[in-house]
């Protein structure tokens, strides 16, 4: 028996640890019901490596054999803990900054990888100078953000000031209280957004899946529904191959460690433009739709890499029998829907849409519930996703 330190809670990672007969010691920001009966400690911020190290040292869990995280905010702290404890997995905490800081990442990309122009937004930066450098609108986001939290396209001095005033962003509010590296501004890239989820090992792309978003995740900050679907290699062969090559060039140029990764990019006309890349398990329900489609468990691979296991031995992709997508269902003013309403009109692999008091709660991306759906090919899957999104937004089929 041994103990794995897990930064943040994700069900798939907890299950992968348990399957190996190991104990988990969780370090979390928020206590969850799923942690009942499991040792854990709370911190204010998973990104604060000193705080994480102090709480681990104070708890002194027995027989630690690995450190793992499925959260963007835990990547730096996990690498530092591995170095301190002499454990397998990525220990280069300095290198992780190329996968946390949006400016440092884009600056480190090799020539030939298309990307947005990017600049830090210091305390004295103004809208006009940034618009002259990047064009208008440009995208404003926390430099070390996670998901699309705090990201917005701004097209005026008023929007720029208003967004910085309300945050969220590290380093406090706008004006002189804002830190030099808390925010970045990026030139706006058009086109549809897609992502590549996979495994990087030994300096090469071991395996990946490509998915396309229904709308940009950033649009969820203004009320859009987050949805994504896995793309078939048969129906999208040239695009999938180009997306994989983009991932190879980006991860190789950034010197990625052995990792499970999540890369987001844009299909802008005939060009593929790099967005950003994380060296952790994909968020939202990407791991679930990848596993259901391809039989590849990215949670399990994340744990295996943190324990020093050979990822190639854990990879057993299957030929897809169906293609899967997810929809993060929301509440919309004037649209009253129940779980039964969704089930009346659509077939689901999995549906979570609480009724009663629990219905008032919302999570990341405005999520009030989620749906996992499938179809024999991604064209029909895309149509199904569009219909569910439209029903969620309007209550009409």
GROMACS .gro file of C-alpha atoms in nm:
model
  397
    1UNK     CA    1   0.000   0.000   0.000
    2UNK     CA    2   0.103   0.358  -0.055
    3UNK     CA    3  -0.045   0.706  -0.065
    4UNK     CA    4  -0.093   0.935  -0.363
    5UNK     CA    5  -0.121   1.308  -0.291
    6UNK     CA    6  -0.399   1.442  -0.514
    7UNK     CA    7  -0.422   1.818  -0.564
    8UNK     CA    8  -0.789   1.898  -0.618
    9UNK     CA    9  -1.068   1.644  -0.650
   10UNK     CA   10  -1.173   1.475  -0.972
   11UNK     CA   11  -1.373   1.155  -0.956
   12UNK     CA   12  -1.188   0.986  -1.242
   13UNK     CA   13  -0.850   1.040  -1.078
   14UNK     CA   14  -0.974   0.920  -0.738
   15UNK     CA   15  -1.105   0.603  -0.904
   16UNK     CA   16  -0.777   0.544  -1.090
   17UNK     CA   17  -0.584   0.571  -0.762
   18UNK     CA   18  -0.823   0.331  -0.587
   19UNK     CA   19  -0.801   0.074  -0.870
   20UNK     CA   20  -0.429   0.045  -0.799
   21UNK     CA   21  -0.498  -0.037  -0.434
   22UNK     CA   22  -0.349   0.294  -0.322
   23UNK     CA   23  -0.476   0.548  -0.071
   24UNK     CA   24  -0.541   0.909  -0.166
   25UNK     CA   25  -0.464   1.218   0.039
   26UNK     CA   26  -0.649   1.510  -0.119
   27UNK     CA   27  -0.549   1.874  -0.097
   28UNK     CA   28  -0.853   2.082  -0.194
   29UNK     CA   29  -0.988   2.435  -0.190
   30UNK     CA   30  -1.348   2.325  -0.136
   31UNK     CA   31  -1.467   2.029   0.068
   32UNK     CA   32  -1.682   1.791  -0.137
   33UNK     CA   33  -1.920   1.521  -0.023
   34UNK     CA   34  -1.719   1.266  -0.224
   35UNK     CA   35  -1.428   1.316   0.017
   36UNK     CA   36  -1.620   1.167   0.311
   37UNK     CA   37  -1.409   0.898   0.470
   38UNK     CA   38  -1.097   1.008   0.277
   39UNK     CA   39  -0.813   1.203   0.442
   40UNK     CA   40  -0.782   1.555   0.302
   41UNK     CA   41  -0.660   1.903   0.385
   42UNK     CA   42  -0.787   2.242   0.274
   43UNK     CA   43  -0.587   2.529   0.126
   44UNK     CA   44  -0.690   2.873   0.005
   45UNK     CA   45  -0.522   2.831  -0.335
   46UNK     CA   46  -0.379   2.520  -0.505
   47UNK     CA   47  -0.146   2.750  -0.697
   48UNK     CA   48   0.020   2.867  -0.376
   49UNK     CA   49   0.293   2.603  -0.368
   50UNK     CA   50   0.421   2.717  -0.028
   51UNK     CA   51   0.079   2.671   0.127
   52UNK     CA   52   0.038   2.329  -0.039
   53UNK     CA   53   0.382   2.218   0.078
   54UNK     CA   54   0.312   2.339   0.432
   55UNK     CA   55  -0.021   2.155   0.458
   56UNK     CA   56   0.132   1.835   0.322
   57UNK     CA   57   0.426   1.861   0.559
   58UNK     CA   58   0.190   1.922   0.849
   59UNK     CA   59  -0.034   1.626   0.763
   60UNK     CA   60   0.266   1.397   0.697
   61UNK     CA   61   0.075   1.128   0.499
   62UNK     CA   62   0.237   0.784   0.518
   63UNK     CA   63   0.421   0.615   0.233
   64UNK     CA   64   0.376   0.875  -0.040
   65UNK     CA   65   0.441   0.718  -0.381
   66UNK     CA   66   0.312   0.987  -0.614
   67UNK     CA   67   0.167   1.335  -0.662
   68UNK     CA   68  -0.105   1.397  -0.918
   69UNK     CA   69  -0.342   1.675  -1.019
   70UNK     CA   70  -0.621   1.714  -1.269
   71UNK     CA   71  -0.644   2.089  -1.215
   72UNK     CA   72  -0.467   2.371  -1.391
   73UNK     CA   73  -0.401   2.546  -1.061
   74UNK     CA   74  -0.222   2.241  -0.919
   75UNK     CA   75   0.038   2.184  -1.194
   76UNK     CA   76   0.315   2.404  -1.047
   77UNK     CA   77   0.258   2.282  -0.692
   78UNK     CA   78   0.256   1.917  -0.803
   79UNK     CA   79   0.594   1.950  -0.976
   80UNK     CA   80   0.745   2.123  -0.672
   81UNK     CA   81   0.610   1.853  -0.437
   82UNK     CA   82   0.755   1.577  -0.660
   83UNK     CA   83   1.095   1.743  -0.655
   84UNK     CA   84   1.084   1.791  -0.279
   85UNK     CA   85   0.976   1.431  -0.214
   86UNK     CA   86   1.185   1.270  -0.488
   87UNK     CA   87   0.885   1.118  -0.665
   88UNK     CA   88   0.822   1.012  -1.026
   89UNK     CA   89   0.664   1.241  -1.283
   90UNK     CA   90   0.746   1.594  -1.392
   91UNK     CA   91   0.959   1.775  -1.132
   92UNK     CA   92   1.058   2.080  -1.336
   93UNK     CA   93   0.841   2.338  -1.165
   94UNK     CA   94   1.011   2.622  -1.356
   95UNK     CA   95   0.917   2.464  -1.690
   96UNK     CA   96   0.555   2.437  -1.582
   97UNK     CA   97   0.531   2.817  -1.608
   98UNK     CA   98   0.540   2.779  -1.987
   99UNK     CA   99   0.215   2.587  -1.948
  100UNK     CA  100   0.055   2.825  -1.697
  101UNK     CA  101   0.141   3.176  -1.810
  102UNK     CA  102  -0.026   3.268  -2.142
  103UNK     CA  103   0.241   3.524  -2.235
  104UNK     CA  104   0.538   3.300  -2.154
  105UNK     CA  105   0.378   3.014  -2.347
  106UNK     CA  106   0.320   3.208  -2.665
  107UNK     CA  107   0.668   3.366  -2.645
  108UNK     CA  108   0.828   3.019  -2.617
  109UNK     CA  109   0.646   2.863  -2.914
  110UNK     CA  110   0.873   2.782  -3.208
  111UNK     CA  111   0.854   2.975  -3.537
  112UNK     CA  112   0.592   2.837  -3.772
  113UNK     CA  113   0.330   2.781  -3.503
  114UNK     CA  114   0.060   3.042  -3.559
  115UNK     CA  115  -0.056   3.218  -3.245
  116UNK     CA  116  -0.221   3.535  -3.121
  117UNK     CA  117  -0.004   3.837  -3.046
  118UNK     CA  118   0.017   3.869  -2.670
  119UNK     CA  119   0.120   4.130  -2.413
  120UNK     CA  120   0.111   4.164  -2.036
  121UNK     CA  121  -0.135   4.421  -1.906
  122UNK     CA  122   0.054   4.609  -1.635
  123UNK     CA  123  -0.096   4.858  -1.389
  124UNK     CA  124  -0.041   5.151  -1.624
  125UNK     CA  125  -0.146   4.984  -1.951
  126UNK     CA  126  -0.429   5.153  -2.135
  127UNK     CA  127  -0.680   5.034  -2.389
  128UNK     CA  128  -0.550   5.258  -2.667
  129UNK     CA  129  -0.191   5.134  -2.668
  130UNK     CA  130  -0.304   4.771  -2.650
  131UNK     CA  131  -0.555   4.820  -2.932
  132UNK     CA  132  -0.281   4.976  -3.146
  133UNK     CA  133  -0.055   4.676  -3.077
  134UNK     CA  134  -0.312   4.397  -3.099
  135UNK     CA  135  -0.608   4.535  -3.292
  136UNK     CA  136  -0.964   4.574  -3.163
  137UNK     CA  137  -1.137   4.387  -3.019
  138UNK     CA  138  -0.867   4.204  -2.826
  139UNK     CA  139  -0.907   3.934  -2.561
  140UNK     CA  140  -0.835   4.014  -2.197
  141UNK     CA  141  -0.773   3.724  -1.958
  142UNK     CA  142  -0.584   3.629  -1.639
  143UNK     CA  143  -0.227   3.536  -1.736
  144UNK     CA  144  -0.243   3.212  -1.540
  145UNK     CA  145  -0.615   3.151  -1.574
  146UNK     CA  146  -0.797   2.821  -1.595
  147UNK     CA  147  -1.069   2.740  -1.845
  148UNK     CA  148  -1.230   3.059  -1.972
  149UNK     CA  149  -1.272   3.221  -1.629
  150UNK     CA  150  -1.219   3.596  -1.650
  151UNK     CA  151  -1.171   3.600  -2.030
  152UNK     CA  152  -1.353   3.852  -2.247
  153UNK     CA  153  -1.321   4.031  -2.579
  154UNK     CA  154  -1.305   4.407  -2.520
  155UNK     CA  155  -1.358   4.674  -2.785
  156UNK     CA  156  -1.350   5.004  -2.594
  157UNK     CA  157  -1.182   5.185  -2.308
  158UNK     CA  158  -1.500   5.147  -2.102
  159UNK     CA  159  -1.517   4.769  -2.155
  160UNK     CA  160  -1.145   4.739  -2.077
  161UNK     CA  161  -1.174   4.928  -1.747
  162UNK     CA  162  -1.499   4.757  -1.648
  163UNK     CA  163  -1.357   4.409  -1.703
  164UNK     CA  164  -1.042   4.476  -1.500
  165UNK     CA  165  -1.248   4.635  -1.223
  166UNK     CA  166  -1.470   4.334  -1.171
  167UNK     CA  167  -1.198   4.070  -1.221
  168UNK     CA  168  -1.147   3.793  -1.138
  169UNK     CA  169  -0.773   3.811  -1.165
  170UNK     CA  170  -0.472   3.760  -0.941
  171UNK     CA  171  -0.311   4.070  -0.804
  172UNK     CA  172  -0.629   4.252  -0.709
  173UNK     CA  173  -0.845   4.502  -0.890
  174UNK     CA  174  -0.759   4.751  -1.160
  175UNK     CA  175  -0.528   5.051  -1.138
  176UNK     CA  176  -0.220   5.060  -0.917
  177UNK     CA  177  -0.330   4.748  -0.729
  178UNK     CA  178  -0.296   4.534  -1.042
  179UNK     CA  179   0.022   4.325  -1.067
  180UNK     CA  180   0.247   4.341  -1.375
  181UNK     CA  181   0.195   3.977  -1.475
  182UNK     CA  182  -0.163   3.925  -1.356
  183UNK     CA  183  -0.337   3.986  -1.691
  184UNK     CA  184  -0.259   3.942  -2.058
  185UNK     CA  185  -0.417   4.085  -2.371
  186UNK     CA  186  -0.422   3.882  -2.691
  187UNK     CA  187  -0.514   3.967  -3.048
  188UNK     CA  188  -0.852   3.821  -3.143
  189UNK     CA  189  -0.835   3.504  -3.354
  190UNK     CA  190  -1.139   3.418  -3.565
  191UNK     CA  191  -1.276   3.080  -3.662
  192UNK     CA  192  -1.407   2.777  -3.478
  193UNK     CA  193  -1.234   2.650  -3.166
  194UNK     CA  194  -1.123   2.291  -3.129
  195UNK     CA  195  -0.909   2.094  -2.888
  196UNK     CA  196  -0.658   1.812  -2.893
  197UNK     CA  197  -0.644   1.579  -2.591
  198UNK     CA  198  -0.375   1.318  -2.569
  199UNK     CA  199  -0.056   1.174  -2.428
  200UNK     CA  200   0.296   1.309  -2.482
  201UNK     CA  201   0.585   1.080  -2.388
  202UNK     CA  202   0.953   1.058  -2.470
  203UNK     CA  203   0.941   1.380  -2.668
  204UNK     CA  204   0.672   1.261  -2.908
  205UNK     CA  205   0.297   1.248  -2.948
  206UNK     CA  206   0.197   0.903  -2.831
  207UNK     CA  207  -0.178   0.932  -2.900
  208UNK     CA  208  -0.446   1.199  -2.931
  209UNK     CA  209  -0.813   1.266  -3.000
  210UNK     CA  210  -0.953   1.580  -3.159
  211UNK     CA  211  -1.282   1.745  -3.062
  212UNK     CA  212  -1.465   2.058  -3.173
  213UNK     CA  213  -1.653   2.306  -2.954
  214UNK     CA  214  -2.008   2.408  -3.040
  215UNK     CA  215  -1.914   2.765  -2.940
  216UNK     CA  216  -1.599   2.911  -2.792
  217UNK     CA  217  -1.572   2.838  -2.418
  218UNK     CA  218  -1.514   3.211  -2.362
  219UNK     CA  219  -1.869   3.272  -2.488
  220UNK     CA  220  -2.007   3.092  -2.182
  221UNK     CA  221  -1.916   3.405  -1.984
  222UNK     CA  222  -2.192   3.585  -2.173
  223UNK     CA  223  -2.452   3.307  -2.159
  224UNK     CA  224  -2.355   3.055  -2.428
  225UNK     CA  225  -2.390   2.680  -2.371
  226UNK     CA  226  -2.063   2.486  -2.352
  227UNK     CA  227  -2.067   2.177  -2.572
  228UNK     CA  228  -1.804   1.969  -2.748
  229UNK     CA  229  -1.791   1.653  -2.959
  230UNK     CA  230  -1.522   1.407  -3.062
  231UNK     CA  231  -1.440   1.413  -3.434
  232UNK     CA  232  -1.401   1.094  -3.636
  233UNK     CA  233  -1.077   1.026  -3.819
  234UNK     CA  234  -1.276   0.884  -4.109
  235UNK     CA  235  -1.494   1.188  -4.161
  236UNK     CA  236  -1.232   1.451  -4.078
  237UNK     CA  237  -0.904   1.281  -4.165
  238UNK     CA  238  -0.710   1.579  -4.309
  239UNK     CA  239  -0.823   1.812  -4.032
  240UNK     CA  240  -0.749   1.561  -3.753
  241UNK     CA  241  -0.400   1.499  -3.896
  242UNK     CA  242  -0.330   1.873  -3.919
  243UNK     CA  243  -0.450   1.922  -3.559
  244UNK     CA  244  -0.219   1.643  -3.441
  245UNK     CA  245   0.076   1.801  -3.624
  246UNK     CA  246   0.000   2.135  -3.457
  247UNK     CA  247   0.007   1.960  -3.118
  248UNK     CA  248   0.339   1.791  -3.205
  249UNK     CA  249   0.505   2.119  -3.305
  250UNK     CA  250   0.371   2.309  -3.005
  251UNK     CA  251   0.447   2.050  -2.738
  252UNK     CA  252   0.788   1.973  -2.887
  253UNK     CA  253   0.877   2.341  -2.910
  254UNK     CA  254   0.766   2.407  -2.554
  255UNK     CA  255   0.969   2.111  -2.425
  256UNK     CA  256   0.668   1.939  -2.272
  257UNK     CA  257   0.732   1.670  -2.008
  258UNK     CA  258   0.571   1.328  -2.027
  259UNK     CA  259   0.209   1.418  -1.964
  260UNK     CA  260  -0.156   1.403  -2.048
  261UNK     CA  261  -0.227   1.732  -2.225
  262UNK     CA  262  -0.517   1.951  -2.336
  263UNK     CA  263  -0.450   2.188  -2.625
  264UNK     CA  264  -0.698   2.442  -2.761
  265UNK     CA  265  -0.670   2.606  -3.102
  266UNK     CA  266  -0.869   2.777  -3.377
  267UNK     CA  267  -0.953   2.686  -3.734
  268UNK     CA  268  -0.927   3.031  -3.891
  269UNK     CA  269  -1.000   2.991  -4.260
  270UNK     CA  270  -0.728   2.761  -4.392
  271UNK     CA  271  -0.501   2.818  -4.092
  272UNK     CA  272  -0.479   2.639  -3.759
  273UNK     CA  273  -0.388   2.889  -3.487
  274UNK     CA  274  -0.258   2.778  -3.147
  275UNK     CA  275  -0.464   2.898  -2.850
  276UNK     CA  276  -0.310   2.751  -2.536
  277UNK     CA  277  -0.193   2.418  -2.396
  278UNK     CA  278  -0.213   2.263  -2.049
  279UNK     CA  279  -0.012   1.968  -1.916
  280UNK     CA  280  -0.289   1.811  -1.709
  281UNK     CA  281  -0.603   1.605  -1.755
  282UNK     CA  282  -0.855   1.787  -1.977
  283UNK     CA  283  -1.134   1.969  -1.797
  284UNK     CA  284  -1.513   1.961  -1.833
  285UNK     CA  285  -1.628   1.620  -1.966
  286UNK     CA  286  -1.356   1.582  -2.227
  287UNK     CA  287  -1.202   1.273  -2.060
  288UNK     CA  288  -1.543   1.105  -2.049
  289UNK     CA  289  -1.625   1.154  -2.419
  290UNK     CA  290  -1.272   1.047  -2.517
  291UNK     CA  291  -1.304   0.727  -2.311
  292UNK     CA  292  -1.652   0.648  -2.443
  293UNK     CA  293  -1.543   0.703  -2.803
  294UNK     CA  294  -1.188   0.567  -2.811
  295UNK     CA  295  -1.162   0.357  -2.494
  296UNK     CA  296  -0.868   0.568  -2.368
  297UNK     CA  297  -0.888   0.667  -2.000
  298UNK     CA  298  -0.701   0.996  -1.963
  299UNK     CA  299  -0.758   0.997  -1.586
  300UNK     CA  300  -0.586   0.659  -1.557
  301UNK     CA  301  -0.298   0.774  -1.777
  302UNK     CA  302  -0.254   1.085  -1.561
  303UNK     CA  303  -0.218   0.871  -1.249
  304UNK     CA  304   0.006   0.619  -1.426
  305UNK     CA  305   0.249   0.889  -1.538
  306UNK     CA  306   0.262   1.030  -1.183
  307UNK     CA  307   0.358   0.684  -1.057
  308UNK     CA  308   0.629   0.632  -1.318
  309UNK     CA  309   0.433   0.380  -1.525
  310UNK     CA  310   0.488   0.341  -1.900
  311UNK     CA  311   0.200   0.522  -2.073
  312UNK     CA  312   0.235   0.307  -2.385
  313UNK     CA  313   0.145   0.002  -2.174
  314UNK     CA  314  -0.172   0.176  -2.053
  315UNK     CA  315  -0.288   0.279  -2.401
  316UNK     CA  316  -0.535   0.042  -2.565
  317UNK     CA  317  -0.746   0.250  -2.807
  318UNK     CA  318  -1.050   0.083  -2.959
  319UNK     CA  319  -1.214   0.143  -3.293
  320UNK     CA  320  -1.508   0.374  -3.223
  321UNK     CA  321  -1.854   0.221  -3.246
  322UNK     CA  322  -2.012   0.562  -3.184
  323UNK     CA  323  -1.895   0.920  -3.128
  324UNK     CA  324  -1.971   1.107  -2.808
  325UNK     CA  325  -2.021   1.466  -2.705
  326UNK     CA  326  -2.123   1.659  -2.396
  327UNK     CA  327  -2.352   1.957  -2.337
  328UNK     CA  328  -2.338   2.168  -2.022
  329UNK     CA  329  -2.704   2.254  -1.967
  330UNK     CA  330  -2.789   2.598  -1.828
  331UNK     CA  331  -3.085   2.788  -1.685
  332UNK     CA  332  -3.224   3.066  -1.906
  333UNK     CA  333  -3.470   3.339  -1.800
  334UNK     CA  334  -3.825   3.253  -1.898
  335UNK     CA  335  -3.737   2.894  -1.996
  336UNK     CA  336  -3.864   2.642  -1.742
  337UNK     CA  337  -3.733   2.292  -1.811
  338UNK     CA  338  -3.715   1.970  -1.612
  339UNK     CA  339  -3.519   1.652  -1.659
  340UNK     CA  340  -3.836   1.490  -1.794
  341UNK     CA  341  -3.862   1.761  -2.062
  342UNK     CA  342  -3.518   1.673  -2.195
  343UNK     CA  343  -3.586   1.299  -2.179
  344UNK     CA  344  -3.913   1.343  -2.371
  345UNK     CA  345  -3.733   1.479  -2.676
  346UNK     CA  346  -3.383   1.326  -2.675
  347UNK     CA  347  -3.199   1.002  -2.601
  348UNK     CA  348  -2.904   1.037  -2.367
  349UNK     CA  349  -2.613   0.820  -2.266
  350UNK     CA  350  -2.613   1.017  -1.941
  351UNK     CA  351  -2.826   1.305  -1.818
  352UNK     CA  352  -2.787   1.509  -1.501
  353UNK     CA  353  -3.037   1.794  -1.464
  354UNK     CA  354  -3.158   1.833  -1.105
  355UNK     CA  355  -3.513   1.936  -1.022
  356UNK     CA  356  -3.624   2.091  -0.694
  357UNK     CA  357  -3.393   2.286  -0.459
  358UNK     CA  358  -3.077   2.144  -0.619
  359UNK     CA  359  -3.176   2.306  -0.950
  360UNK     CA  360  -3.074   2.648  -0.822
  361UNK     CA  361  -2.706   2.555  -0.806
  362UNK     CA  362  -2.475   2.634  -1.096
  363UNK     CA  363  -2.114   2.541  -1.154
  364UNK     CA  364  -1.835   2.626  -1.395
  365UNK     CA  365  -1.938   2.755  -1.738
  366UNK     CA  366  -2.283   2.833  -1.593
  367UNK     CA  367  -2.359   2.461  -1.573
  368UNK     CA  368  -2.685   2.357  -1.410
  369UNK     CA  369  -2.655   2.001  -1.540
  370UNK     CA  370  -2.490   1.802  -1.816
  371UNK     CA  371  -2.573   1.558  -2.092
  372UNK     CA  372  -2.359   1.296  -2.265
  373UNK     CA  373  -2.489   1.194  -2.608
  374UNK     CA  374  -2.374   0.980  -2.899
  375UNK     CA  375  -2.436   0.914  -3.267
  376UNK     CA  376  -2.293   0.677  -3.530
  377UNK     CA  377  -2.096   0.959  -3.695
  378UNK     CA  378  -1.995   1.309  -3.600
  379UNK     CA  379  -2.220   1.478  -3.856
  380UNK     CA  380  -2.528   1.334  -3.685
  381UNK     CA  381  -2.371   1.396  -3.346
  382UNK     CA  382  -2.319   1.762  -3.434
  383UNK     CA  383  -2.683   1.797  -3.535
  384UNK     CA  384  -2.797   1.630  -3.213
  385UNK     CA  385  -2.579   1.864  -3.004
  386UNK     CA  386  -2.717   2.169  -3.187
  387UNK     CA  387  -3.075   2.056  -3.125
  388UNK     CA  388  -3.015   1.999  -2.753
  389UNK     CA  389  -2.846   2.338  -2.717
  390UNK     CA  390  -3.135   2.512  -2.895
  391UNK     CA  391  -3.391   2.329  -2.677
  392UNK     CA  392  -3.199   2.428  -2.364
  393UNK     CA  393  -3.196   2.793  -2.472
  394UNK     CA  394  -3.557   2.823  -2.588
  395UNK     CA  395  -3.759   2.526  -2.454
  396UNK     CA  396  -3.868   2.456  -2.812
  397UNK     CA  397  -3.772   2.158  -3.030
   0.00000   0.00000   0.00000
